[in-house]
Tab-separated table of C-alpha atoms in Angstrom:
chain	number	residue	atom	x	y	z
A	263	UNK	CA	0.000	0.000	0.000
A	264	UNK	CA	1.866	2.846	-1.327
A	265	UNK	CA	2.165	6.087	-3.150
A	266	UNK	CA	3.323	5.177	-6.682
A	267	UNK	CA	4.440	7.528	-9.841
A	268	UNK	CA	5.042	5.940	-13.109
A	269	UNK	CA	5.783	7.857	-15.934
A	270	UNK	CA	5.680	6.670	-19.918
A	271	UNK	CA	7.284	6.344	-22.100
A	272	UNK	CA	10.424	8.255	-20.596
A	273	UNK	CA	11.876	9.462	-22.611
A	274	UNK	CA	9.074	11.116	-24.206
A	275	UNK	CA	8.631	11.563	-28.451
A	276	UNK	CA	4.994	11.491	-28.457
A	277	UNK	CA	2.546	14.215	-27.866
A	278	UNK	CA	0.896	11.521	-25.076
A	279	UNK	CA	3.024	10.944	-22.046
A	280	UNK	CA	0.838	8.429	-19.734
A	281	UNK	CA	1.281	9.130	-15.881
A	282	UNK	CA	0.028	6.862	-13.233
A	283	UNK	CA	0.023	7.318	-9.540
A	284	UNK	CA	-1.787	5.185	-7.128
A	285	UNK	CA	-2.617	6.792	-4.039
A	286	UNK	CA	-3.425	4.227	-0.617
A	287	UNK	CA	-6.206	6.296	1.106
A	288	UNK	CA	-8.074	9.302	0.208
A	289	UNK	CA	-6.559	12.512	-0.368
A	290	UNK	CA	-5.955	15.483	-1.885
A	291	UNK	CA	-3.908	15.499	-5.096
A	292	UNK	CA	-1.793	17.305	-7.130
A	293	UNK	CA	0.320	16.393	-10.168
A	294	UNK	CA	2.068	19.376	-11.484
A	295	UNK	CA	5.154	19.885	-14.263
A	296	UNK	CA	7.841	21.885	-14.112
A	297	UNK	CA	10.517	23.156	-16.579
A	298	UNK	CA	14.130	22.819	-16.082
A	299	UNK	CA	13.849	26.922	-14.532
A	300	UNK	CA	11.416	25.379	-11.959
A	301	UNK	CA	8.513	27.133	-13.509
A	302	UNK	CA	5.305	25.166	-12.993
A	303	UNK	CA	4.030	24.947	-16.753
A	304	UNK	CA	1.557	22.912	-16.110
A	305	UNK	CA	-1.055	21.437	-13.338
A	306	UNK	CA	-2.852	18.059	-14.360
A	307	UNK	CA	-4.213	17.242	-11.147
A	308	UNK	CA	-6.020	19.319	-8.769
A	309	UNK	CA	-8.675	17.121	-6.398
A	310	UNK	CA	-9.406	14.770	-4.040
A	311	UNK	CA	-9.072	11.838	-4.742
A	312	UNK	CA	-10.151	7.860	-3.872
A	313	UNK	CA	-7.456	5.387	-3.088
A	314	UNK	CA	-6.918	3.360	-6.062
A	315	UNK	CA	-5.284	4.053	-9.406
A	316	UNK	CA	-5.393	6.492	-12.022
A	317	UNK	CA	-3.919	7.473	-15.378
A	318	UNK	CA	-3.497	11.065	-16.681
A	319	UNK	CA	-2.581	11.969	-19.919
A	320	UNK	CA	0.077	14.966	-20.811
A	321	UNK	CA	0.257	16.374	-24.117
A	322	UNK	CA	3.076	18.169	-24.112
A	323	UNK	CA	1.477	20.967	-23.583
A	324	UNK	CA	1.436	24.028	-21.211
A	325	UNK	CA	-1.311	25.523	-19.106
A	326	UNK	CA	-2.082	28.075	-21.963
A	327	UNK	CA	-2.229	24.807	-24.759
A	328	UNK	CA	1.079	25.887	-25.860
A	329	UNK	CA	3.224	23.067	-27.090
A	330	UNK	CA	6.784	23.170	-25.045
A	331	UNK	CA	9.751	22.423	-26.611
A	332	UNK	CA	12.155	18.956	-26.232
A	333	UNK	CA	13.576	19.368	-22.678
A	334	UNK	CA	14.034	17.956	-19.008
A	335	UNK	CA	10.837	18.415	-17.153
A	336	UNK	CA	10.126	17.652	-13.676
A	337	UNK	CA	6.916	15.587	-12.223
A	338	UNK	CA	5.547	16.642	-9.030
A	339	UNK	CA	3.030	14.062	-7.513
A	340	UNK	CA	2.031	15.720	-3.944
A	341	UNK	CA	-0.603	14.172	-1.392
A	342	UNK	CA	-1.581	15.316	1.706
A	343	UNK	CA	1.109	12.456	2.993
A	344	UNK	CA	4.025	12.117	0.264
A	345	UNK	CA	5.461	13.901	-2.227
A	346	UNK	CA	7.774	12.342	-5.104
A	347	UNK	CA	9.314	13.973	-8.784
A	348	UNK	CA	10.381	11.931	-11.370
A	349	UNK	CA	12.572	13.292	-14.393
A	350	UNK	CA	11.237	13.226	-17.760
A	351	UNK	CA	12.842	13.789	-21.304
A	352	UNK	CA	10.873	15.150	-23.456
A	353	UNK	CA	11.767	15.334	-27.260
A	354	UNK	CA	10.203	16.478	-30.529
């Protein structure tokens, strides 16, 4: 029973990046990406959540629908009890 964050494929070439997390109790959830600057260019989770699993889909994307270029980006999965980042490499 644990917090899990699996990202793929990483590395990235496709405009669909599959992330799953599985959360062990109820809580609050945020999955957020960040740029190589530490920006947060995008938030794809916001809610509570279930325990169980779930899949989100990135496209690449920012939080304007901008596409971002090939890069190191950062995965922030945050609950109310953990917190993990995985690296991903993204490329066009």
């Amino acid at each position: 029973d644990d917090f899990v964050l699996r990202i793929k494929p990483n590395p990235s070439r496709v405009n669909r990046t599959l992330i799953e997390y599985v959360i062990p109790v109820q809580s609050n959830v945020n999955i957020m990406i960040y740029n190589s600057l530490g920006q947060n260019i995008e938030t794809l989770v916001n809610r509570r959540k279930r325990a169980g699993t779930y899949t989100v889909v990135w496209d690449g994307s920012d939080n304007f629908g901008k596409k971002v270029p090939a890069g190191v980006y950062f995965i922030t999965f945050e609950t109310e009890e953990n917190k993990q980042t995985e690296k991903l490499l993204f490329m066009r």
